[in-house]
mmCIF file of C-alpha atoms and ligand atoms in Angstrom:
data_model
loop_
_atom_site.group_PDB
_atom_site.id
_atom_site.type_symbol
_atom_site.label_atom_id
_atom_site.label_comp_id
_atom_site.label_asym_id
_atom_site.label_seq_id
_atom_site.Cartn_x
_atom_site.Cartn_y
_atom_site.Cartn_z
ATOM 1 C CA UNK A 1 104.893 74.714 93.130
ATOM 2 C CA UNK A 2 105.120 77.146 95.640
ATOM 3 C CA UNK A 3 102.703 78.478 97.910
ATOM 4 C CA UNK A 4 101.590 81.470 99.208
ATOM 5 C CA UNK A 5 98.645 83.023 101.879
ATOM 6 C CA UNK A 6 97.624 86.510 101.299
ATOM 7 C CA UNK A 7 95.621 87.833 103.862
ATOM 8 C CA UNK A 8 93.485 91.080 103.017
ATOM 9 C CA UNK A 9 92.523 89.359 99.615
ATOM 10 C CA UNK A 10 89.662 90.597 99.593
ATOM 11 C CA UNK A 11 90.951 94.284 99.532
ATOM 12 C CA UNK A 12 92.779 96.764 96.886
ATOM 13 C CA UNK A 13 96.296 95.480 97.417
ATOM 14 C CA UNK A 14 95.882 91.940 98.397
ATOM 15 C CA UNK A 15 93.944 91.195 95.176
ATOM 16 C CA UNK A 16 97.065 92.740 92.746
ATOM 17 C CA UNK A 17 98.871 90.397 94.952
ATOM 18 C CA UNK A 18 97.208 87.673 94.286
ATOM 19 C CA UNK A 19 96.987 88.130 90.497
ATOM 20 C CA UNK A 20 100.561 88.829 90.501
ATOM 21 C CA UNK A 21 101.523 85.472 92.692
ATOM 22 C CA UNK A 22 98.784 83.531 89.868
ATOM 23 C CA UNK A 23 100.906 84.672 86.950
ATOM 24 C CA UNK A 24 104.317 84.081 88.749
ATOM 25 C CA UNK A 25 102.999 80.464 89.075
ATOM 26 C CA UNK A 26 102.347 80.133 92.718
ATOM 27 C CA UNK A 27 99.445 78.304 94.261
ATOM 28 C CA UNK A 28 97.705 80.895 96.180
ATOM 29 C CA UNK A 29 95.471 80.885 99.238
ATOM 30 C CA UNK A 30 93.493 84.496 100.322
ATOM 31 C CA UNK A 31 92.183 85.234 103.320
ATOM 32 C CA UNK A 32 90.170 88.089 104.439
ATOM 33 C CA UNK A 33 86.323 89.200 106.539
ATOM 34 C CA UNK A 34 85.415 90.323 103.033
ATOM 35 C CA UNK A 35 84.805 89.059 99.105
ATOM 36 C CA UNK A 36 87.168 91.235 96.974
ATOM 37 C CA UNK A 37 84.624 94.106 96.297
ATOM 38 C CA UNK A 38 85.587 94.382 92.561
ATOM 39 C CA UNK A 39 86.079 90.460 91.956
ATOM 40 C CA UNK A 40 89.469 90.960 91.343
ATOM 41 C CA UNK A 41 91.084 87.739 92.588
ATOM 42 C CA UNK A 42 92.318 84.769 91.072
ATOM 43 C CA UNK A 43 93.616 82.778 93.846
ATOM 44 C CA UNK A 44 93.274 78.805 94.103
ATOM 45 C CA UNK A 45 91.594 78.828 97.655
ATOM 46 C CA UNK A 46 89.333 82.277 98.884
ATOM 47 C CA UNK A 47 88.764 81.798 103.189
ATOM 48 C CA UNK A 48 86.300 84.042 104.188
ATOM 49 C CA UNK A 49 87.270 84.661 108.043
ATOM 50 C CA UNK A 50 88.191 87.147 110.667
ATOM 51 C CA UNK A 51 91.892 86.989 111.342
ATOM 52 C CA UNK A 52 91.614 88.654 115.059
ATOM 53 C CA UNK A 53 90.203 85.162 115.541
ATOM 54 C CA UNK A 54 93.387 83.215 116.142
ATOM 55 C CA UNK A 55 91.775 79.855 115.231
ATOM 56 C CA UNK A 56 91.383 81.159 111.741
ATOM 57 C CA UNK A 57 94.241 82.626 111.900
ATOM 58 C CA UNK A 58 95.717 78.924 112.465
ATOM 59 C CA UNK A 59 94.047 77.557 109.490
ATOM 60 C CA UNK A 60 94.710 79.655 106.707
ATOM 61 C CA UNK A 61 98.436 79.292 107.672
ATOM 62 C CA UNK A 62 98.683 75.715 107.062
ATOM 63 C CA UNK A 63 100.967 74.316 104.440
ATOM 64 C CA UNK A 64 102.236 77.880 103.398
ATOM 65 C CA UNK A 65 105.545 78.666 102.432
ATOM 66 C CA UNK A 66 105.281 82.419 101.978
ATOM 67 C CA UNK A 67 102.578 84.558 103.662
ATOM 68 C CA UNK A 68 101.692 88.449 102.868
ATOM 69 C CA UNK A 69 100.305 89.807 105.950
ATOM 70 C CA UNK A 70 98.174 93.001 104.340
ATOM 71 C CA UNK A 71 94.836 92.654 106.391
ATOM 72 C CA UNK A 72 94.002 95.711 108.038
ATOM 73 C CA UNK A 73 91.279 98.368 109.354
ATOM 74 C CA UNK A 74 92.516 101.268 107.120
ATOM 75 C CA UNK A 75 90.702 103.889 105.162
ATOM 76 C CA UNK A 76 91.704 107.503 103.785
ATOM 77 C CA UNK A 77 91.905 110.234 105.758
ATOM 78 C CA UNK A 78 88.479 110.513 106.248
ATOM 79 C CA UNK A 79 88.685 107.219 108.232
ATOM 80 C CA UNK A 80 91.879 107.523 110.076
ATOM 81 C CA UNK A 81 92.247 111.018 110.991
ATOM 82 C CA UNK A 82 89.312 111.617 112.660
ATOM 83 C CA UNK A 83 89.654 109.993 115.486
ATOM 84 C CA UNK A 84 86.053 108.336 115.427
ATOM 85 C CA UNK A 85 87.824 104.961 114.288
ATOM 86 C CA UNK A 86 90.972 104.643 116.193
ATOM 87 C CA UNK A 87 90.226 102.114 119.120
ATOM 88 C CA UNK A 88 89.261 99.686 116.190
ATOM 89 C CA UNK A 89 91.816 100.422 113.767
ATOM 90 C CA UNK A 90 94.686 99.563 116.591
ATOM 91 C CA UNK A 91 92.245 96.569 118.267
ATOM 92 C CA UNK A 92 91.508 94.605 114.869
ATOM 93 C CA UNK A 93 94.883 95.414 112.851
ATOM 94 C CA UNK A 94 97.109 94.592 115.944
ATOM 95 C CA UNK A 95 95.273 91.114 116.290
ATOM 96 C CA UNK A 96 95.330 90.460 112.810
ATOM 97 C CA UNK A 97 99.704 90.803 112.663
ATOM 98 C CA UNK A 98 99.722 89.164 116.422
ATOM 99 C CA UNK A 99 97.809 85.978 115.062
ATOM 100 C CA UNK A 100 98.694 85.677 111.882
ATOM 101 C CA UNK A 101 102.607 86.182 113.073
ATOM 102 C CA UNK A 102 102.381 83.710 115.491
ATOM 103 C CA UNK A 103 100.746 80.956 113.649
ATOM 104 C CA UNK A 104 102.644 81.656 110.653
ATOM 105 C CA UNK A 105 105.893 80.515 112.781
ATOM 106 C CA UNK A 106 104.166 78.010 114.804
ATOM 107 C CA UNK A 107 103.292 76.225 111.563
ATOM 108 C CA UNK A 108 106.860 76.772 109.871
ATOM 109 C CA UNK A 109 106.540 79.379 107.312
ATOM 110 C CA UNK A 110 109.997 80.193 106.065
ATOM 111 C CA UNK A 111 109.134 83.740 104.921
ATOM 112 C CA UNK A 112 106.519 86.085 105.964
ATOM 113 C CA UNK A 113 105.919 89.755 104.297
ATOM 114 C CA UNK A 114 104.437 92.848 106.469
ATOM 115 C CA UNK A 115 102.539 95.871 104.890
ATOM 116 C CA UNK A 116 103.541 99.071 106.700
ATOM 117 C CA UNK A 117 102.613 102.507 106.237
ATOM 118 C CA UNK A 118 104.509 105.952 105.629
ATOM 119 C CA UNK A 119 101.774 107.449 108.521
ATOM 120 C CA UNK A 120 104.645 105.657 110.735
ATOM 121 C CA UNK A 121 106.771 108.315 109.970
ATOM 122 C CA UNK A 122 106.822 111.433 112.898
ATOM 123 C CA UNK A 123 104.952 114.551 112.385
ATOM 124 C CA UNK A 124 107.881 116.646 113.265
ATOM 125 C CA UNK A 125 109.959 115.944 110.378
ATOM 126 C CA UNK A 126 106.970 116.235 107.686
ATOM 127 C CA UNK A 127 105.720 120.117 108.798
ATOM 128 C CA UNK A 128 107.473 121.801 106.314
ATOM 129 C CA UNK A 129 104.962 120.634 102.658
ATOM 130 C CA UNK A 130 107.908 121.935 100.430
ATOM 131 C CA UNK A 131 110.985 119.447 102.440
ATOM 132 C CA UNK A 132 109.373 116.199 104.411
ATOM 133 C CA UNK A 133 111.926 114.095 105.530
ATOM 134 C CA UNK A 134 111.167 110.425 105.088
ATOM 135 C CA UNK A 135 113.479 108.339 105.031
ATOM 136 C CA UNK A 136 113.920 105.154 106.744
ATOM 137 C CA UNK A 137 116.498 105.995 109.754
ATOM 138 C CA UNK A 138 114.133 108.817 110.305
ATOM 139 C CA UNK A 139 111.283 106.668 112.313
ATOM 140 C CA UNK A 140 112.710 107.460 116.339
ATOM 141 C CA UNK A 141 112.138 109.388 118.440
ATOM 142 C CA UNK A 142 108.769 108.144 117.123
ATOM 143 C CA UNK A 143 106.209 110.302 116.835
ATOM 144 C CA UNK A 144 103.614 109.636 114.119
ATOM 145 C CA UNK A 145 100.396 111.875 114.094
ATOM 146 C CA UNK A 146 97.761 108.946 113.954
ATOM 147 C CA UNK A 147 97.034 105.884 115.765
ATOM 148 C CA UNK A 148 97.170 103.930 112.426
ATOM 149 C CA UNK A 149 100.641 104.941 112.670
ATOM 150 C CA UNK A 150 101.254 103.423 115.899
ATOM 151 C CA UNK A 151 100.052 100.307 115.331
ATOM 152 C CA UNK A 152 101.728 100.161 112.253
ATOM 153 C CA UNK A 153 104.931 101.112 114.400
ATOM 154 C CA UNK A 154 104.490 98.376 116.772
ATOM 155 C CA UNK A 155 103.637 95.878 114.394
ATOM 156 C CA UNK A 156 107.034 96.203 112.574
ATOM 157 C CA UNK A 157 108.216 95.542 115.949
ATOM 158 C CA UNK A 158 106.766 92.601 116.233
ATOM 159 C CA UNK A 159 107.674 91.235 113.103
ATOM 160 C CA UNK A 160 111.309 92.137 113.826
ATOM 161 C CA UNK A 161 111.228 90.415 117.620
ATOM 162 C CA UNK A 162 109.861 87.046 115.851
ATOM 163 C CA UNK A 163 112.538 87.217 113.429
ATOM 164 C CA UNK A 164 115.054 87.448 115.922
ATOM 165 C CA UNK A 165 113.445 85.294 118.274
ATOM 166 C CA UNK A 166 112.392 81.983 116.103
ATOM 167 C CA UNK A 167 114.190 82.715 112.676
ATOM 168 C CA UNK A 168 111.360 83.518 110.923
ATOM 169 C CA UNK A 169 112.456 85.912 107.359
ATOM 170 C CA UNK A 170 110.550 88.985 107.565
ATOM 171 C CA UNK A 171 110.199 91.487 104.989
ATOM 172 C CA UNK A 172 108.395 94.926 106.009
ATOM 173 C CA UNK A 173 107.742 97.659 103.447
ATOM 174 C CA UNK A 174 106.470 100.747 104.142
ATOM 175 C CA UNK A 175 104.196 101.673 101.822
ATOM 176 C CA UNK A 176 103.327 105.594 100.414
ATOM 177 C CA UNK A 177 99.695 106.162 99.333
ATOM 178 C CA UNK A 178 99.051 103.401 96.789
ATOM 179 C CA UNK A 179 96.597 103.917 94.060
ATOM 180 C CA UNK A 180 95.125 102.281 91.102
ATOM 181 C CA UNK A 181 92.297 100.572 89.476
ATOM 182 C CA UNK A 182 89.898 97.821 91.446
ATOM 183 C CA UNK A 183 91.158 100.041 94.584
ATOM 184 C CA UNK A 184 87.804 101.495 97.055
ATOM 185 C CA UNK A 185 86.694 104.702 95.407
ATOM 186 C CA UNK A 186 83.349 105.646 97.808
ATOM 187 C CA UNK A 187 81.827 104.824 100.628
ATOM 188 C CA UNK A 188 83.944 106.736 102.872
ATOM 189 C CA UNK A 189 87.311 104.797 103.299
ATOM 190 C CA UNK A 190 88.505 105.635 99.987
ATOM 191 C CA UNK A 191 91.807 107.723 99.817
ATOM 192 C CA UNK A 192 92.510 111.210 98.172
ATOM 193 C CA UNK A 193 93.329 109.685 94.559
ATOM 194 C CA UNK A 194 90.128 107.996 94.398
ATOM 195 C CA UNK A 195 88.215 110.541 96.037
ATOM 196 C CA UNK A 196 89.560 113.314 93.737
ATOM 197 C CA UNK A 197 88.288 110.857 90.497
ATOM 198 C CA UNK A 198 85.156 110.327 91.621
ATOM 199 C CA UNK A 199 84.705 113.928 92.694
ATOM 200 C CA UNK A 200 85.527 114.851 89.219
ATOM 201 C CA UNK A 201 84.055 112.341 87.538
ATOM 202 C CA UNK A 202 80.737 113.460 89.136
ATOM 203 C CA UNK A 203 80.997 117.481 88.651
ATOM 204 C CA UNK A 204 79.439 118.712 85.910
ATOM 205 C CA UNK A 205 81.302 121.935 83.628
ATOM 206 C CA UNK A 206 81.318 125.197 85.957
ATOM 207 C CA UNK A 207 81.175 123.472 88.728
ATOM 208 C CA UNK A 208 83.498 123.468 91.348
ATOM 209 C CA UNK A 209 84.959 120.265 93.610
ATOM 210 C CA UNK A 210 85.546 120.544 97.396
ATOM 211 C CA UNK A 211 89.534 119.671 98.422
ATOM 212 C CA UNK A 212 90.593 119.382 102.179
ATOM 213 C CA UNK A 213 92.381 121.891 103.661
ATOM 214 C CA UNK A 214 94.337 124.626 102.111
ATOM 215 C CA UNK A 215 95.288 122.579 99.142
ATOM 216 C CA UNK A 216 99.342 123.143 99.718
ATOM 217 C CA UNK A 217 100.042 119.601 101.428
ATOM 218 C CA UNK A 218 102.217 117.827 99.600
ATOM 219 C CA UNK A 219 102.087 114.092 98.846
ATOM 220 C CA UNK A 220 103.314 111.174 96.633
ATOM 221 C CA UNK A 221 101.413 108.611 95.039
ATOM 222 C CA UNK A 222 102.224 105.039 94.232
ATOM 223 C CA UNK A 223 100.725 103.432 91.268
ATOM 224 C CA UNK A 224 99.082 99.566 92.421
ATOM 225 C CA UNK A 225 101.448 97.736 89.534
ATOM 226 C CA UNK A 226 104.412 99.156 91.520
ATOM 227 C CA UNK A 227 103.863 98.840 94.518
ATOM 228 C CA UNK A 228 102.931 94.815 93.684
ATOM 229 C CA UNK A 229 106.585 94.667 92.198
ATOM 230 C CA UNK A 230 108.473 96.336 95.222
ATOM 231 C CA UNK A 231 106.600 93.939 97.521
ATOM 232 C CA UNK A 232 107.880 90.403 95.369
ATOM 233 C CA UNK A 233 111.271 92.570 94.749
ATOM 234 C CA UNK A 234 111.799 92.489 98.391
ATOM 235 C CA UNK A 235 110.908 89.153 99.236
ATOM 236 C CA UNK A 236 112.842 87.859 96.811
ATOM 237 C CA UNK A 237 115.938 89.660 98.123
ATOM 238 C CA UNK A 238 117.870 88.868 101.069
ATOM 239 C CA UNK A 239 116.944 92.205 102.582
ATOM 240 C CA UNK A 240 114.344 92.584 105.608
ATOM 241 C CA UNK A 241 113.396 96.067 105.303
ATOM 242 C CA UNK A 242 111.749 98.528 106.755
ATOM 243 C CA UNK A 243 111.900 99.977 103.397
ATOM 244 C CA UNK A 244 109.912 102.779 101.558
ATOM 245 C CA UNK A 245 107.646 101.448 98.850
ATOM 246 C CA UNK A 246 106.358 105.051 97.533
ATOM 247 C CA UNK A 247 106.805 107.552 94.712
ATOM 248 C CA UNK A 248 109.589 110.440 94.773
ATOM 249 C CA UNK A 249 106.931 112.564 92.549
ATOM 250 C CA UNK A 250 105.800 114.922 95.152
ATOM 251 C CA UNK A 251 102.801 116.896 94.229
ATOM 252 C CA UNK A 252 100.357 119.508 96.200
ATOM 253 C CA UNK A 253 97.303 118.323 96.654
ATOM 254 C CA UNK A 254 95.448 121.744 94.558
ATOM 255 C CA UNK A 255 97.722 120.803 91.565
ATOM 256 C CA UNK A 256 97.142 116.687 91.930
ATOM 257 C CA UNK A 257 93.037 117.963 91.929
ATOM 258 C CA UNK A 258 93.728 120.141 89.033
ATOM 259 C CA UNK A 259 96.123 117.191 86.918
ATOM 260 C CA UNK A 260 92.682 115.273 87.573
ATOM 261 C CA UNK A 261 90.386 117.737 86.279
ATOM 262 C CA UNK A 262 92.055 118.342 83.289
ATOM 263 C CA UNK A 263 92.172 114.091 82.467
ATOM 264 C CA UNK A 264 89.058 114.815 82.544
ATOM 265 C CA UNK A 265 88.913 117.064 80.273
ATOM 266 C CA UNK A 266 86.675 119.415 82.363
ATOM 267 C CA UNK A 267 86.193 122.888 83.490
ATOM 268 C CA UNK A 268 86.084 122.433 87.104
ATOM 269 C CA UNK A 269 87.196 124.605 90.037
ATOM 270 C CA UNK A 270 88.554 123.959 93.439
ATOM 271 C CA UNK A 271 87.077 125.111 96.737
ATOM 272 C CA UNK A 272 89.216 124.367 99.793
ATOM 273 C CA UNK A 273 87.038 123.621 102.854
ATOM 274 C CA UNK A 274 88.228 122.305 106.195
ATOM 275 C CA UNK A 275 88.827 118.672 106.453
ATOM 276 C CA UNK A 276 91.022 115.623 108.386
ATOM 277 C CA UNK A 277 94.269 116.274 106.313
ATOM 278 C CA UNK A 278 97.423 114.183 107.831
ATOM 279 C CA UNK A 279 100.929 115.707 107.959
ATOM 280 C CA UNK A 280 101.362 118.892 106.050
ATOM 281 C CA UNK A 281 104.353 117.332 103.912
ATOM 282 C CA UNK A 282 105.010 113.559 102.766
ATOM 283 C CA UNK A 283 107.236 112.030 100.077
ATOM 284 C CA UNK A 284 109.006 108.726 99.642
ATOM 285 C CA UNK A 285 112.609 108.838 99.970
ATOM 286 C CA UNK A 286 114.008 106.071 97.502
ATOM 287 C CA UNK A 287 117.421 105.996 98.350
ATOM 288 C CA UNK A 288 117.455 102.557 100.394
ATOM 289 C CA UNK A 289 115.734 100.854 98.070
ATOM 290 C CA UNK A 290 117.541 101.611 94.863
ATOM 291 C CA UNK A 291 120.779 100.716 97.069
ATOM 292 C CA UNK A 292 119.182 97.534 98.391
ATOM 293 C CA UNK A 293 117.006 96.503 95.742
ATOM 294 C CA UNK A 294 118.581 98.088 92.705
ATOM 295 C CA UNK A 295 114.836 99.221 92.001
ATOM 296 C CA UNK A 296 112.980 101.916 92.321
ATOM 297 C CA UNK A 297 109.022 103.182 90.878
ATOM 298 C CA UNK A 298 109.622 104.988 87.963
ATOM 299 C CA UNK A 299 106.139 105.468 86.384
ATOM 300 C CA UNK A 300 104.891 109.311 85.849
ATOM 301 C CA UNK A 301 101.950 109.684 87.975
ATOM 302 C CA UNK A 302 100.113 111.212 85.504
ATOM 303 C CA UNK A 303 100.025 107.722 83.323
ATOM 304 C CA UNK A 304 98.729 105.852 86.574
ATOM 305 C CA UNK A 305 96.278 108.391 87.431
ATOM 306 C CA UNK A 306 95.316 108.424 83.666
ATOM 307 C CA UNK A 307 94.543 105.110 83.932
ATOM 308 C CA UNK A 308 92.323 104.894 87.526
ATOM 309 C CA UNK A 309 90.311 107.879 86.259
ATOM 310 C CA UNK A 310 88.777 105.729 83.538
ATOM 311 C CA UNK A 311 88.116 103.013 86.219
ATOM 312 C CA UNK A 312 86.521 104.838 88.639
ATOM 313 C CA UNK A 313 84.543 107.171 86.404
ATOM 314 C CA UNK A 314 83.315 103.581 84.322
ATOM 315 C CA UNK A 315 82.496 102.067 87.596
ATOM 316 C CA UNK A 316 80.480 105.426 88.476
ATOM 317 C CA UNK A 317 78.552 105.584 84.703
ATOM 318 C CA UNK A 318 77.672 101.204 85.310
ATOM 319 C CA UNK A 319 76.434 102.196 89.178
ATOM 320 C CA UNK A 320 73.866 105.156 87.388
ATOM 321 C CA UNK A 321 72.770 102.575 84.323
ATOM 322 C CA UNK A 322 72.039 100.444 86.782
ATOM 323 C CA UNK A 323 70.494 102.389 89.117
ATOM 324 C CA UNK A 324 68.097 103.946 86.029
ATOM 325 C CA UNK A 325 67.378 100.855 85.212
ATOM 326 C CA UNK A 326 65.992 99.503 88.733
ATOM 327 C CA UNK A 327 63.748 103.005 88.552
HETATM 328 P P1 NAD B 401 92.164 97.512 101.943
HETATM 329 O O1 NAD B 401 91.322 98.092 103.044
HETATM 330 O O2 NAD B 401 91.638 97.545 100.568
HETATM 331 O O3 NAD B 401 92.583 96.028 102.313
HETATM 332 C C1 NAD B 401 92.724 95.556 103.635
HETATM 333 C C2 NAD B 401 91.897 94.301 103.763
HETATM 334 O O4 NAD B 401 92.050 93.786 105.097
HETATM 335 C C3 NAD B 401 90.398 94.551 103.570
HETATM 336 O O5 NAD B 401 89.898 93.792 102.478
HETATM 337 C C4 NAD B 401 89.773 94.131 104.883
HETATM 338 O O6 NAD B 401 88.516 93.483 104.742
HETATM 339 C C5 NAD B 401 90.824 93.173 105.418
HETATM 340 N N1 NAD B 401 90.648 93.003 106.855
HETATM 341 C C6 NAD B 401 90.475 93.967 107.779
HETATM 342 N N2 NAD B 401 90.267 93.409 108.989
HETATM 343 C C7 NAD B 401 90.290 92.068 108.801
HETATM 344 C C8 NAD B 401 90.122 90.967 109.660
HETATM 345 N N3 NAD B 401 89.867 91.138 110.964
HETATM 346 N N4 NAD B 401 90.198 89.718 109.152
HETATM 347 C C9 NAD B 401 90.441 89.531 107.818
HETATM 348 N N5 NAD B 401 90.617 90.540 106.943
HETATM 349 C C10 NAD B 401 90.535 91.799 107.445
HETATM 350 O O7 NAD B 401 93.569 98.278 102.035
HETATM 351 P P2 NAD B 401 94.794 98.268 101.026
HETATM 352 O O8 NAD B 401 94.911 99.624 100.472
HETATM 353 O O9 NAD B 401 94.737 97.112 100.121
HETATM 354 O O10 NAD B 401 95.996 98.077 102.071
HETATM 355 C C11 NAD B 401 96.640 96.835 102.300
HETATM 356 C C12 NAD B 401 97.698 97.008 103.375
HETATM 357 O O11 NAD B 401 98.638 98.016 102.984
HETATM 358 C C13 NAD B 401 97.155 97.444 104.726
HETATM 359 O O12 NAD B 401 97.905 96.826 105.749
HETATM 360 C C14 NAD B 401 97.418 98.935 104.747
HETATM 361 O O13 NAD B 401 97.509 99.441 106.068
HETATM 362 C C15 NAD B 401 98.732 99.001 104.005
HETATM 363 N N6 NAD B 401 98.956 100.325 103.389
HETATM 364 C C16 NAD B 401 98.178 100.734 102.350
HETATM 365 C C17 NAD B 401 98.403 101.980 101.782
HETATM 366 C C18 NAD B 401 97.578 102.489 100.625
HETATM 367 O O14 NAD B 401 97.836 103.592 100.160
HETATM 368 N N7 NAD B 401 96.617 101.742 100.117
HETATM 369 C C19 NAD B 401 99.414 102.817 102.299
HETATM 370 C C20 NAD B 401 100.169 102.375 103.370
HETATM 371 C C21 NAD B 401 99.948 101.109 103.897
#
């Protein structure tokens, strides 16, 4: 039986993982600072630990023959945009890939996967919302408008200098706004596909929802089930990556609020107000991995967003009976 670490277990990605390892028939270890917020793990071992520590870092890696390095300080834009959050965001994700890295090769892991980001990408080519350039060979002269993308940047680096250095397999996706059930939906590090469910979920008929900025960015946006398949797709090919692990269903972000108002059902209307907003154009460019992988996300983003709207709005009506109740 294999087996297989996933660090950042305890968060929206690292729990699919997890499931997805379980039901693949791997014995699975996560690691992470934090329970899984939503329960949503099924893995044989849980450590709870902070991976900047390097001692942990050490332990969890024991006896692994595949690790998923996902742990990370991340949040939406309202968490890396800012500013506010950047010294820890490129302290505590940096040590996380240093240690866990280094200790995975120290202790002989054969293969080791890396979560990247499309905020790697530079600014310059993703100014125009209607025709962002993303694609892989795009990355230098680097240039990427947060320091979440820098660290992500270097990080790849890293992964790539063990891998040449001590033979390590590494496998680095780079991944485009992923989305889904179980994922954070409040609390201030959620992303725009939560935040625009729980914003509707919570407006009332005639009301109206705020949206940051002018509501013509463009994005794409990755449904969870995906995303979980492009990451064992790749490590179970013989190619190392960086590759995009996104959507190619570009949307602005006015008509992704108004595809979630009317899931809803509601009559809701859109004020833009000023807000942290990113680049003014993103989209996944598939190309690499449809010639490398012979695979790329097909699912309609309406059907995924379908689907996390119920979550997030039952989560909301369970956090009000409960909160009625206590009264
Ligand atoms: P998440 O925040 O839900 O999960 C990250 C987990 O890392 C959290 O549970 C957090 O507690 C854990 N972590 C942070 N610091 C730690 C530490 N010092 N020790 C142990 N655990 C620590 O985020 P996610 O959406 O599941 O993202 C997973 C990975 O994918 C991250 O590396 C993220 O940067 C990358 N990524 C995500 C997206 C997205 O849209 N969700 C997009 C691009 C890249």
């Amino acid at each position: 039986m294999k087996k297989a670490l996933v660090c950042g277990a305890g968060g929206f990605i690292g729990g699919h993982l997890v499931n997805r390892l379980k039901s693949e028939g791997y014995w699975v270890r996560g690691a992470d600072i934090k329970e899984n917020e939503y329960g949503n793990v099924n893995s044989d071992e849980f450590v709870l630990g902070d991976l900047t520590d390097p001692i942990v870092a050490g332990k969890v890696v024991e006896e692994m023959d595949e690790v998923y390095q996902l742990a990370a300080d991340m949040g939406g834009a309202g968490y890396i945009f800012t500013g506010e959050n950047d010294s820890a965001v490129m302290h505590n994700s940096a040590l996380c890939n240093l240690n866990v890295l280094d200790a995975a090769c120290h202790a002989g892991v054969k293969k080791i996967f890396y979560s990247s980001s499309a905020c790697m990408y530079p600014e310059y080519n993703q100014l125009d919302p209607d025709n962002p350039k993303c694609s892989e060979n795009s990355a230098y002269p680097a240039a990427p408008d947060s320091e979440y993308g820098w660290e992500k940047l270097f990080s790849e680096r890293l992964y790539f200098a063990y891998q040449r250095n001590h033979g390590i397999s590494v496998k680095v996706a780079r991944f485009h706004n992923i989305f889904g059930p179980q994922g954070t939906w409040k609390g201030g590090k959620e992303k725009a596909p939560a935040a625009m469910c729980r914003k509707v979920a919570e407006a009332k008929d005639g009301a109206s929802i705020e949206v940051w900025g002018d509501g013509k960015q463009t994005r794409s946006f990755l449904y969870i089930d995906e995303c979980v398949e492009g990451i064992r797709r790749l490590m179970e090919s013989d190619f190392s990556g960086p590759v995009n692990i996104g959507s190619e269903e570009m949307i602005s972000i006015n008509d992704f609020a108004k595809m979630v108002i009317d899931i809803a059902g509601k009559d809701i209307s859109i004020k833009n107000i000023t807000g942290p907003t990113g680049v003014r154009g993103r989209n996944s460019d598939n190309d690499l991995i449809r010639e490398k992988l012979g695979w790329s996300p097909s699912l309609p983003l309406r059907e995924g967003m379908e689907k996390t709207f119920a979550w997030i709005n039952e989560q909301r009506e369970t956090a009000l009976l409960v909160k009625n109740e206590q009264q």
